[in-house]
Amino acid sequence: MVENLLTEKLTATDPMLPGLFRIHRILKESYDTFTVELVSLEGYQTFPFEAGQFNMLYVYGVGEIPVSISGDPLHPETLVHTTRVVGTVTRAMRELKIGDVIGVRGPFGSAWPVQAAKGNDLVFVAGGIGLAPLRPALYQILAQRDRYGKIVLLYGCRSPEDILFRKELEKWRARFDLEIYVTVDYANTRWHGNVGVVTKLIPKAPFDPLNTIAMVCGPEVMMRFTAIELQKRGVNPDNIYISMERNMKCAVGFCGHCQFGPTFICKNGPVYPYSQMQNWLAMWEI
Amino acid sequence: MKTFDAILKETRFFQDLKPEYIDIIAGCGSNARFDPGDYIFREGEPANTFYLIRHGQVVIELHDPRRGQLPIYTVHEDDILGWSWLFPPYKWHFSARAVSLTRAIALDGACLRGKCDADTDLGYELMKRFAAIVIDRLHATRLQVLDIYG
Ligand SMILES: Cc1cc2nc3c(=O)[nH]c(=O)nc-3n(C[C@H](O)[C@H](O)[C@H](O)COP(=O)(O)OP(=O)(O)OC[C@H]3O[C@@H](n4cnc5c(N)ncnc54)[C@H](O)[C@@H]3O)c2cc1C
Ligand code: FES
């Protein structure tokens, strides 16, 4: 009960006010990507969230950015984020050490359709850092594996050095109830896995297109072409979900910074059925 | 044991091809097997064969004098490997190496070229199917060079 009150407070108070979190653990995922585990400094024992949601992370004195939660929704004791270094804030975040404090606002946004997908085959298609926002859905679904049909994860990366969550992928690959296919764009001859773009894995992936929910996360071009391939296989665009990224400021629907066509991604997204987005995605200058 | 024509009929590539054409193509087929590391063909060699991969994984490579062999694309079971036999100068532009134990039906392209010239309907059917593969690979290559995960 106390726990609930404490967790509710974080979002019920001013949503523009960051809560203080201490870095408890840092994991290097690749040369440019790292995971931080955070614990609250304000007495929150847990940080409940839904798979697909994001937080605004504030590096003091540098800036604030949206980052999806990459941890396990069933273990909300620690808040987990996986970040790829691309610019000012992410670079500053990488310099932080265990014990340093960052500001957190959230969780914000819509979630992957984990409950609605029950009874269906599931196809996860991830590109690069896009595996991080999908990981919470995978945790949740694997925890109730018998409620779903076939589960397939198709993961594309630039090179073998860019593959994230390697240990976890190996562990999952050892299961008999989950199929994982990894592909890279560039490799040398030491790589014995697949070479080619992730969309090329779709035609032969083992799922029933008529009873499949697809969850796709990666850069926009990758998601667009993935959705096209999924539709070629017969997956209904209403059953394809994508996670949209746009620059954000307020994250609560005030500023309009994240507007995309008729929708505010921070409030109505980031997870959308592809059918809602497909016409806008093809449009220039949006 | 299944005959070549029965096998070809079940593949995506030869799906719905007239039975008489399947018979002609099957007549140009032979079994092939490659161990991991074996080169199926090498860049610059004459291209007189193409392969229907029945089992295994093959990587298409390009040689760079500075960086060595560069894997470009992987083909799998039920994929067609090789189209250089169909277009002059009938030389392989890339190399193909078996990554795992690979079984394939090798189809004699030099023999088929003659048959396609003699029967342009067969030639057109094959050309349409190879054009679809070429377009598909071109799209994939565009995405690959775009660095879409960036
Ligand atoms: C809902 C949502 C969820 C997100 N989840 C994650 C996540 O889980 N992990 C993660 O690493 N990132 C995630 N991002 C992206 C992250 O917010 C940006 O990478 C971050 O804002 C960049 O800030 P910066 O100050 O480091 O870079 P900036 O200095 O703002 O930008 C530096 C350079 O990087 C480019 N850039 C900025 N954003 C991106 C981007 N998203 N992708 C590629 N290039 C970009 C810019 O165009 C610029 O060239 C998410 C974004 C959104 C909207
Ligand atoms: S970020 Fe302000 S409205 Fe979405």
Coordinates of C-alpha atoms and ligand atoms in Angstrom, one line a residue:
Chain A
M1 CA 0.0 0.0 0.0
V2 CA 2.7 2.4 1.1
E3 CA 4.6 1.2 -2.0
N4 CA 1.7 2.1 -4.2
L5 CA 1.3 5.5 -2.7
L6 CA 5.0 6.2 -3.2
T7 CA 5.0 5.1 -6.8
E8 CA 1.8 6.9 -7.7
K9 CA 3.3 10.1 -6.4
L10 CA 6.0 10.2 -9.0
T11 CA 3.5 10.8 -11.8
A12 CA 0.7 12.4 -9.8
T13 CA 2.9 15.3 -8.8
D14 CA 4.0 17.9 -11.3
P15 CA 4.8 15.9 -14.4
M16 CA 7.4 18.5 -15.3
L17 CA 9.3 17.9 -12.1
P18 CA 12.0 15.2 -12.3
G19 CA 12.4 12.6 -9.5
L20 CA 15.9 12.0 -8.3
F21 CA 17.5 8.6 -9.2
R22 CA 20.9 7.2 -8.3
I23 CA 22.9 5.1 -10.8
H24 CA 23.1 1.7 -9.2
R25 CA 24.7 -0.3 -12.0
I26 CA 26.2 0.4 -15.4
L27 CA 26.5 -2.3 -18.1
K28 CA 28.5 -1.8 -21.3
E29 CA 26.3 -3.4 -24.1
S30 CA 28.6 -2.4 -27.0
Y31 CA 31.1 0.2 -28.0
D32 CA 28.4 2.9 -28.2
T33 CA 25.6 1.6 -26.1
F34 CA 25.2 1.2 -22.3
T35 CA 22.5 0.2 -19.8
V36 CA 22.0 2.0 -16.5
E37 CA 20.0 0.6 -13.5
L38 CA 18.5 3.3 -11.4
V39 CA 17.1 3.4 -7.9
S40 CA 15.0 6.2 -6.4
L41 CA 16.5 8.6 -3.9
E42 CA 13.0 9.7 -2.8
G43 CA 11.9 6.5 -1.2
Y44 CA 10.0 4.9 -4.2
Q45 CA 10.4 1.1 -3.8
T46 CA 9.2 0.4 -7.3
F47 CA 8.7 2.1 -10.6
P48 CA 5.7 0.4 -12.3
F49 CA 5.5 0.9 -16.1
E50 CA 4.1 -0.8 -19.1
A51 CA 6.3 -2.4 -21.8
G52 CA 6.9 0.3 -24.5
Q53 CA 6.7 3.3 -22.3
F54 CA 9.5 5.9 -21.9
N55 CA 11.0 8.3 -19.4
M56 CA 12.5 11.7 -19.8
L57 CA 16.0 11.4 -18.4
Y58 CA 17.7 14.6 -17.2
V59 CA 21.5 14.9 -17.0
Y60 CA 21.9 17.8 -14.7
G61 CA 23.4 20.8 -16.4
V62 CA 23.3 19.2 -19.8
G63 CA 19.8 18.4 -20.9
E64 CA 16.8 16.1 -21.0
I65 CA 16.0 13.3 -23.5
P66 CA 13.3 10.6 -24.0
V67 CA 14.6 7.1 -23.4
S68 CA 12.5 3.9 -23.4
I69 CA 12.5 1.7 -20.4
S70 CA 14.4 -1.5 -21.2
G71 CA 13.9 -3.4 -17.9
D72 CA 11.4 -6.1 -16.8
P73 CA 7.9 -4.8 -16.0
L74 CA 7.5 -7.7 -13.6
H75 CA 10.6 -6.5 -11.6
P76 CA 10.1 -2.8 -11.2
E77 CA 12.4 -2.5 -8.2
T78 CA 15.1 -1.0 -10.5
L79 CA 14.5 1.3 -13.4
V80 CA 16.5 0.2 -16.4
H81 CA 17.4 2.2 -19.5
T82 CA 19.6 1.3 -22.5
T83 CA 21.0 4.2 -24.4
R84 CA 23.0 4.7 -27.5
V85 CA 25.5 7.6 -27.6
V86 CA 24.6 9.9 -30.5
G87 CA 25.0 13.5 -29.2
T88 CA 25.3 15.9 -26.3
V89 CA 23.1 14.4 -23.7
T90 CA 23.7 10.7 -24.4
R91 CA 27.5 11.4 -24.4
A92 CA 27.2 13.2 -21.0
M93 CA 25.1 10.3 -19.7
R94 CA 27.8 7.8 -20.7
E95 CA 30.3 9.8 -18.6
L96 CA 28.2 9.3 -15.4
K97 CA 29.5 6.9 -12.7
I98 CA 27.8 4.6 -10.2
G99 CA 26.4 6.8 -7.5
D100 CA 25.7 9.8 -9.7
V101 CA 22.2 11.2 -9.7
I102 CA 20.0 11.9 -12.7
G103 CA 16.5 13.3 -13.0
V104 CA 13.6 11.1 -14.2
R105 CA 10.1 12.1 -15.4
G106 CA 7.6 9.4 -16.4
P107 CA 6.7 6.8 -17.3
F108 CA 5.0 8.3 -20.3
G109 CA 3.2 7.1 -23.5
S110 CA 1.4 4.1 -24.8
A111 CA 2.5 0.4 -24.5
W112 CA 3.0 -2.6 -26.7
P113 CA -0.2 -4.7 -27.0
V114 CA 1.1 -7.5 -24.7
Q115 CA -2.4 -8.4 -23.3
A116 CA -4.3 -8.0 -26.5
A117 CA -1.8 -10.2 -28.3
K118 CA -2.7 -13.3 -26.2
G119 CA -3.6 -16.3 -28.3
N120 CA -1.7 -15.0 -31.3
D121 CA 1.7 -15.7 -32.8
L122 CA 4.1 -12.9 -32.1
V123 CA 6.8 -11.4 -34.3
F124 CA 9.2 -9.0 -32.9
V125 CA 11.3 -7.1 -35.4
A126 CA 14.1 -5.0 -33.9
G127 CA 16.7 -2.8 -35.6
G128 CA 19.8 -1.6 -33.7
I129 CA 18.9 0.1 -30.4
G130 CA 15.2 -0.8 -31.2
L131 CA 15.7 -4.0 -29.3
A132 CA 15.8 -2.1 -26.0
P133 CA 12.2 -0.8 -26.1
L134 CA 11.0 -4.3 -27.1
R135 CA 12.8 -6.1 -24.3
P136 CA 10.2 -5.4 -21.6
A137 CA 7.5 -6.9 -23.8
L138 CA 9.7 -10.0 -24.4
Y139 CA 10.2 -10.4 -20.6
Q140 CA 6.5 -10.0 -20.0
I141 CA 5.5 -12.4 -22.7
L142 CA 8.1 -15.1 -21.9
A143 CA 6.8 -15.0 -18.2
Q144 CA 3.5 -16.2 -19.5
R145 CA 4.7 -18.1 -22.5
D146 CA 1.8 -20.6 -22.7
R147 CA -0.7 -17.7 -23.4
Y148 CA 0.9 -17.1 -26.9
G149 CA 1.4 -19.0 -30.1
K150 CA 4.8 -19.0 -31.8
I151 CA 7.2 -16.3 -30.9
V152 CA 9.8 -15.1 -33.3
L153 CA 12.4 -12.4 -32.8
L154 CA 14.1 -10.9 -35.9
Y155 CA 17.0 -8.7 -35.0
G156 CA 19.0 -6.6 -37.5
C157 CA 22.2 -4.7 -36.7
R158 CA 24.8 -2.8 -38.5
S159 CA 27.6 -5.3 -37.6
P160 CA 28.2 -8.1 -35.1
E161 CA 29.8 -5.5 -32.7
D162 CA 26.4 -3.7 -32.5
I163 CA 24.4 -6.7 -31.2
L164 CA 22.9 -5.8 -27.9
F165 CA 22.0 -8.0 -24.9
R166 CA 24.1 -10.8 -26.3
K167 CA 23.9 -13.0 -23.1
E168 CA 20.2 -12.7 -23.0
L169 CA 19.9 -13.5 -26.7
E170 CA 22.0 -16.6 -26.2
K171 CA 19.8 -17.6 -23.2
W172 CA 16.6 -17.1 -25.1
R173 CA 18.0 -18.9 -28.2
A174 CA 18.6 -22.0 -26.0
R175 CA 14.8 -22.1 -25.3
F176 CA 12.7 -24.3 -27.6
D177 CA 9.8 -22.0 -27.5
L178 CA 11.3 -18.9 -29.0
E179 CA 12.9 -18.5 -32.4
I180 CA 15.6 -15.9 -32.8
Y181 CA 17.2 -14.8 -36.1
V182 CA 20.0 -12.2 -36.1
T183 CA 21.3 -10.5 -39.2
V184 CA 24.0 -7.9 -39.8
D185 CA 24.7 -5.5 -42.7
Y186 CA 28.5 -5.7 -42.5
A187 CA 30.7 -8.5 -41.2
N188 CA 34.0 -10.2 -41.8
T189 CA 34.5 -13.9 -42.4
R190 CA 34.6 -14.7 -38.6
W191 CA 30.9 -14.0 -38.5
H192 CA 29.0 -17.2 -39.3
G193 CA 25.5 -15.7 -38.9
N194 CA 23.3 -14.1 -41.4
V195 CA 24.3 -11.1 -43.6
G196 CA 21.5 -8.9 -45.1
V197 CA 18.8 -6.5 -43.9
V198 CA 16.3 -7.6 -41.3
T199 CA 13.4 -7.3 -43.7
K200 CA 14.8 -10.2 -45.7
L201 CA 14.2 -12.5 -42.7
I202 CA 10.4 -11.9 -42.8
P203 CA 9.4 -14.1 -45.9
K204 CA 10.6 -17.3 -44.2
A205 CA 10.0 -16.6 -40.5
P206 CA 7.8 -19.2 -38.9
F207 CA 4.5 -17.6 -38.0
D208 CA 0.9 -17.7 -39.2
P209 CA 0.3 -14.2 -40.8
L210 CA -3.4 -14.4 -40.3
N211 CA -3.0 -14.8 -36.5
T212 CA 0.0 -12.7 -35.8
I213 CA 0.7 -9.5 -33.9
A214 CA 3.9 -7.8 -34.9
M215 CA 5.9 -5.4 -32.8
V216 CA 8.5 -3.4 -34.7
C217 CA 11.0 -1.0 -33.3
G218 CA 13.9 0.7 -35.0
P219 CA 14.6 3.7 -37.1
E220 CA 11.7 4.9 -39.2
V221 CA 12.9 3.7 -42.6
M222 CA 13.5 0.2 -41.2
M223 CA 10.0 0.1 -39.7
R224 CA 8.4 1.3 -42.9
F225 CA 10.1 -1.5 -45.0
T226 CA 9.4 -4.0 -42.3
A227 CA 5.7 -3.2 -42.3
I228 CA 5.7 -3.5 -46.1
E229 CA 7.2 -7.0 -45.9
L230 CA 4.9 -8.1 -43.1
Q231 CA 1.9 -7.0 -45.2
K232 CA 3.3 -9.0 -48.2
R233 CA 3.3 -12.0 -45.9
G234 CA -0.4 -11.3 -45.1
V235 CA -0.2 -9.6 -41.7
N236 CA -3.0 -7.0 -41.3
P237 CA -1.6 -3.4 -40.8
D238 CA -3.9 -3.2 -37.7
N239 CA -1.9 -6.0 -36.2
I240 CA 1.5 -4.4 -36.8
Y241 CA 2.7 -2.1 -34.0
I242 CA 5.5 0.4 -34.4
S243 CA 7.2 2.7 -31.9
M244 CA 7.7 6.2 -33.2
E245 CA 10.5 8.6 -32.2
R246 CA 10.4 12.3 -32.4
N247 CA 12.3 15.0 -30.5
M248 CA 10.5 15.8 -27.2
K249 CA 10.4 18.6 -24.7
C250 CA 7.5 18.4 -22.3
A251 CA 6.5 14.7 -22.9
V252 CA 3.0 15.4 -21.6
G253 CA 1.2 16.9 -24.6
F254 CA 1.7 20.6 -23.8
C255 CA 4.4 21.9 -26.1
G256 CA 3.6 20.3 -29.5
H257 CA 7.3 19.5 -30.0
C258 CA 6.6 15.9 -30.9
Q259 CA 3.6 16.5 -33.2
F260 CA 3.4 14.1 -36.1
G261 CA 0.5 14.6 -38.4
P262 CA -2.6 14.7 -36.2
T263 CA -1.0 13.1 -33.1
F264 CA 1.4 14.0 -30.3
I265 CA 3.8 11.1 -30.0
C266 CA 4.5 11.7 -26.3
K267 CA 0.8 11.4 -25.4
N268 CA -0.8 9.2 -28.0
G269 CA 2.4 7.2 -28.8
P270 CA 5.1 6.2 -29.0
V271 CA 3.5 2.8 -29.8
Y272 CA 0.9 2.9 -32.6
P273 CA -0.8 0.5 -34.9
Y274 CA 0.9 0.8 -38.2
S275 CA -2.5 1.3 -39.9
Q276 CA -2.8 4.7 -38.1
M277 CA 0.6 5.9 -39.2
Q278 CA 1.2 4.4 -42.6
N279 CA -0.1 7.4 -44.6
W280 CA 1.9 9.9 -42.5
L281 CA 5.1 7.9 -42.6
A282 CA 5.2 8.0 -46.4
M283 CA 4.8 11.8 -46.3
W284 CA 7.8 14.1 -46.7
E285 CA 8.5 17.0 -44.3
I286 CA 6.5 15.7 -41.4
Chain B
M1 CA 13.6 -40.9 -53.6
K2 CA 12.1 -37.7 -54.9
T3 CA 12.8 -36.8 -58.5
F4 CA 14.3 -33.4 -59.4
D5 CA 11.1 -32.3 -61.1
A6 CA 9.1 -33.1 -58.0
I7 CA 11.5 -31.1 -55.9
L8 CA 11.6 -28.2 -58.2
K9 CA 7.8 -28.0 -58.4
E10 CA 7.6 -27.5 -54.6
T11 CA 10.0 -24.5 -54.5
R12 CA 8.9 -20.9 -54.5
F13 CA 11.0 -20.1 -57.4
F14 CA 9.6 -22.7 -59.8
Q15 CA 6.0 -22.5 -58.4
D16 CA 3.3 -22.6 -61.1
L17 CA 5.8 -23.1 -63.9
K18 CA 4.4 -25.3 -66.7
P19 CA 5.2 -29.0 -66.1
E20 CA 6.9 -29.3 -69.5
Y21 CA 9.3 -26.5 -68.5
I22 CA 9.9 -28.1 -65.1
D23 CA 10.9 -31.3 -67.0
I24 CA 13.3 -29.4 -69.2
I25 CA 14.9 -27.7 -66.2
A26 CA 15.1 -30.8 -64.1
G27 CA 16.9 -32.5 -67.1
C28 CA 19.7 -30.0 -66.5
G29 CA 20.0 -30.7 -62.8
S30 CA 22.4 -32.7 -60.7
N31 CA 23.0 -33.1 -56.9
A32 CA 25.7 -31.0 -55.3
R33 CA 27.0 -31.0 -51.7
F34 CA 29.4 -28.5 -50.1
D35 CA 31.2 -28.7 -46.8
P36 CA 31.5 -25.6 -44.5
G37 CA 34.2 -23.4 -46.0
D38 CA 33.9 -24.8 -49.6
Y39 CA 33.7 -22.3 -52.3
I40 CA 30.8 -23.0 -54.6
F41 CA 32.1 -20.5 -57.1
R42 CA 34.6 -17.7 -57.2
E43 CA 34.6 -14.2 -58.5
G44 CA 35.8 -14.0 -62.2
E45 CA 35.3 -17.7 -63.0
P46 CA 32.9 -18.7 -65.8
A47 CA 29.3 -18.8 -64.7
N48 CA 27.6 -21.8 -66.1
T49 CA 25.5 -23.1 -63.2
F50 CA 23.0 -21.9 -60.7
Y51 CA 21.8 -23.6 -57.6
L52 CA 18.6 -24.3 -55.7
I53 CA 19.7 -24.5 -52.1
R54 CA 17.9 -27.4 -50.4
H55 CA 19.7 -27.3 -47.1
G56 CA 22.3 -25.2 -45.4
Q57 CA 23.6 -21.6 -45.6
V58 CA 25.8 -19.9 -48.2
V59 CA 27.4 -16.5 -48.0
I60 CA 28.0 -14.3 -51.1
E61 CA 31.3 -12.5 -50.8
L62 CA 33.3 -9.9 -52.4
H63 CA 37.1 -9.7 -52.3
D64 CA 38.7 -6.5 -51.2
P65 CA 42.5 -6.5 -51.4
R66 CA 42.8 -4.5 -48.2
R67 CA 40.1 -6.1 -46.1
G68 CA 40.0 -9.6 -47.5
Q69 CA 36.7 -11.4 -48.1
L70 CA 33.6 -9.3 -47.3
P71 CA 30.4 -11.2 -46.7
I72 CA 27.5 -9.4 -48.5
Y73 CA 24.5 -11.5 -48.3
T74 CA 23.4 -14.9 -47.0
V75 CA 21.2 -17.4 -48.9
H76 CA 19.3 -20.3 -47.3
E77 CA 17.2 -23.3 -48.0
D78 CA 14.7 -22.7 -50.9
D79 CA 16.8 -19.8 -52.2
I80 CA 18.3 -19.5 -55.7
L81 CA 22.0 -18.9 -55.8
G82 CA 23.5 -17.3 -58.9
W83 CA 22.2 -15.4 -61.9
S84 CA 25.4 -14.5 -63.8
W85 CA 25.0 -17.6 -66.0
L86 CA 22.0 -15.8 -67.6
F87 CA 23.7 -12.6 -68.6
P88 CA 26.9 -11.9 -70.7
P89 CA 29.8 -12.1 -70.0
Y90 CA 28.7 -15.2 -68.0
K91 CA 31.2 -14.7 -65.3
W92 CA 30.7 -14.7 -61.5
H93 CA 30.8 -11.2 -60.1
F94 CA 31.0 -12.5 -56.5
S95 CA 32.1 -15.6 -54.7
A96 CA 29.9 -18.0 -52.8
R97 CA 31.1 -20.0 -49.8
A98 CA 29.2 -22.6 -47.9
V99 CA 28.9 -21.6 -44.2
S100 CA 27.4 -24.9 -43.1
L101 CA 27.0 -28.2 -44.8
T102 CA 25.0 -27.3 -47.9
R103 CA 23.0 -29.5 -50.2
A104 CA 21.8 -28.1 -53.5
I105 CA 20.5 -28.9 -56.9
A106 CA 23.0 -27.6 -59.4
L107 CA 21.3 -26.5 -62.6
D108 CA 23.3 -26.4 -65.8
G109 CA 22.9 -22.8 -67.0
A110 CA 24.9 -23.3 -70.2
C111 CA 22.6 -26.0 -71.3
L112 CA 19.5 -24.0 -70.2
R113 CA 20.7 -20.9 -72.1
G114 CA 20.5 -22.8 -75.3
K115 CA 17.0 -24.1 -74.4
C116 CA 15.8 -20.6 -73.5
D117 CA 17.1 -19.3 -76.9
A118 CA 15.2 -22.1 -78.7
D119 CA 12.0 -21.7 -76.7
T120 CA 11.5 -18.0 -75.9
D121 CA 8.4 -18.7 -73.8
L122 CA 10.6 -20.7 -71.4
G123 CA 13.3 -18.0 -71.6
Y124 CA 10.7 -15.3 -70.7
E125 CA 9.4 -17.4 -67.8
L126 CA 12.8 -17.8 -66.4
M127 CA 13.8 -14.2 -67.1
K128 CA 10.7 -13.0 -65.2
R129 CA 11.6 -15.1 -62.2
F130 CA 15.2 -14.1 -62.1
A131 CA 14.2 -10.4 -62.6
A132 CA 12.1 -10.7 -59.4
I133 CA 15.1 -12.0 -57.5
V134 CA 17.3 -9.3 -58.9
I135 CA 14.8 -6.6 -57.9
D136 CA 14.4 -8.1 -54.4
R137 CA 18.2 -8.2 -53.8
L138 CA 18.5 -4.6 -55.2
H139 CA 15.9 -3.4 -52.7
A140 CA 17.7 -5.2 -49.9
T141 CA 21.1 -3.9 -51.0
R142 CA 19.7 -0.3 -51.0
L143 CA 18.6 -0.7 -47.4
Q144 CA 21.9 -2.3 -46.5
V145 CA 23.9 0.6 -47.9
L146 CA 21.5 3.1 -46.4
D147 CA 22.7 1.9 -43.0
I148 CA 19.1 1.8 -41.8
Y149 CA 19.8 1.0 -38.1
G150 CA 21.8 4.2 -37.7
Ligands
LIG1 C1 9.9 7.8 -27.3 C2 11.4 7.7 -27.5 C3 12.1 6.7 -27.0 C4 13.5 6.6 -27.2 N1 14.1 5.5 -26.6 C5 15.5 5.5 -26.8 C6 16.2 4.4 -26.2 O1 15.6 3.5 -25.5 N2 17.5 4.4 -26.3 C7 18.2 5.3 -27.0 O2 19.4 5.3 -27.1 N3 17.5 6.4 -27.6 C8 16.2 6.4 -27.5 N4 15.5 7.5 -28.0 C9 16.3 8.5 -28.8 C10 16.9 9.5 -27.8 O3 16.0 10.3 -27.3 C11 17.9 10.4 -28.7 O4 19.0 9.6 -29.1 C12 18.4 11.5 -27.8 O5 17.4 12.4 -27.6 C13 19.6 12.1 -28.4 O6 20.1 13.2 -27.6 P1 21.5 13.8 -27.7 O7 21.5 15.1 -26.9 O8 22.5 12.8 -27.2 O9 21.8 14.0 -29.2 P2 21.6 15.4 -30.0 O10 22.8 16.2 -29.7 O11 20.2 15.9 -29.8 O12 21.7 14.8 -31.5 C14 23.0 14.4 -32.0 C15 22.9 13.8 -33.3 O13 22.2 12.6 -33.1 C16 21.0 12.6 -34.0 N5 19.9 11.9 -33.3 C17 19.2 12.5 -32.3 N6 18.2 11.6 -31.9 C18 18.4 10.5 -32.7 C19 17.8 9.2 -32.7 N7 16.7 9.0 -32.0 N8 18.3 8.3 -33.6 C20 19.4 8.6 -34.3 N9 20.0 9.8 -34.3 C21 19.5 10.7 -33.5 C22 20.7 14.0 -34.3 O14 20.0 14.2 -35.5 C23 22.1 14.6 -34.3 O15 22.7 14.4 -35.6 C24 14.1 7.6 -27.9 C25 13.4 8.7 -28.4 C26 12.1 8.7 -28.2 C27 11.3 9.9 -28.8
FES2 S1 6.8 16.7 -26.2 FE1 5.5 18.4 -25.8 S2 3.7 17.8 -26.7 FE2 4.9 16.1 -26.9

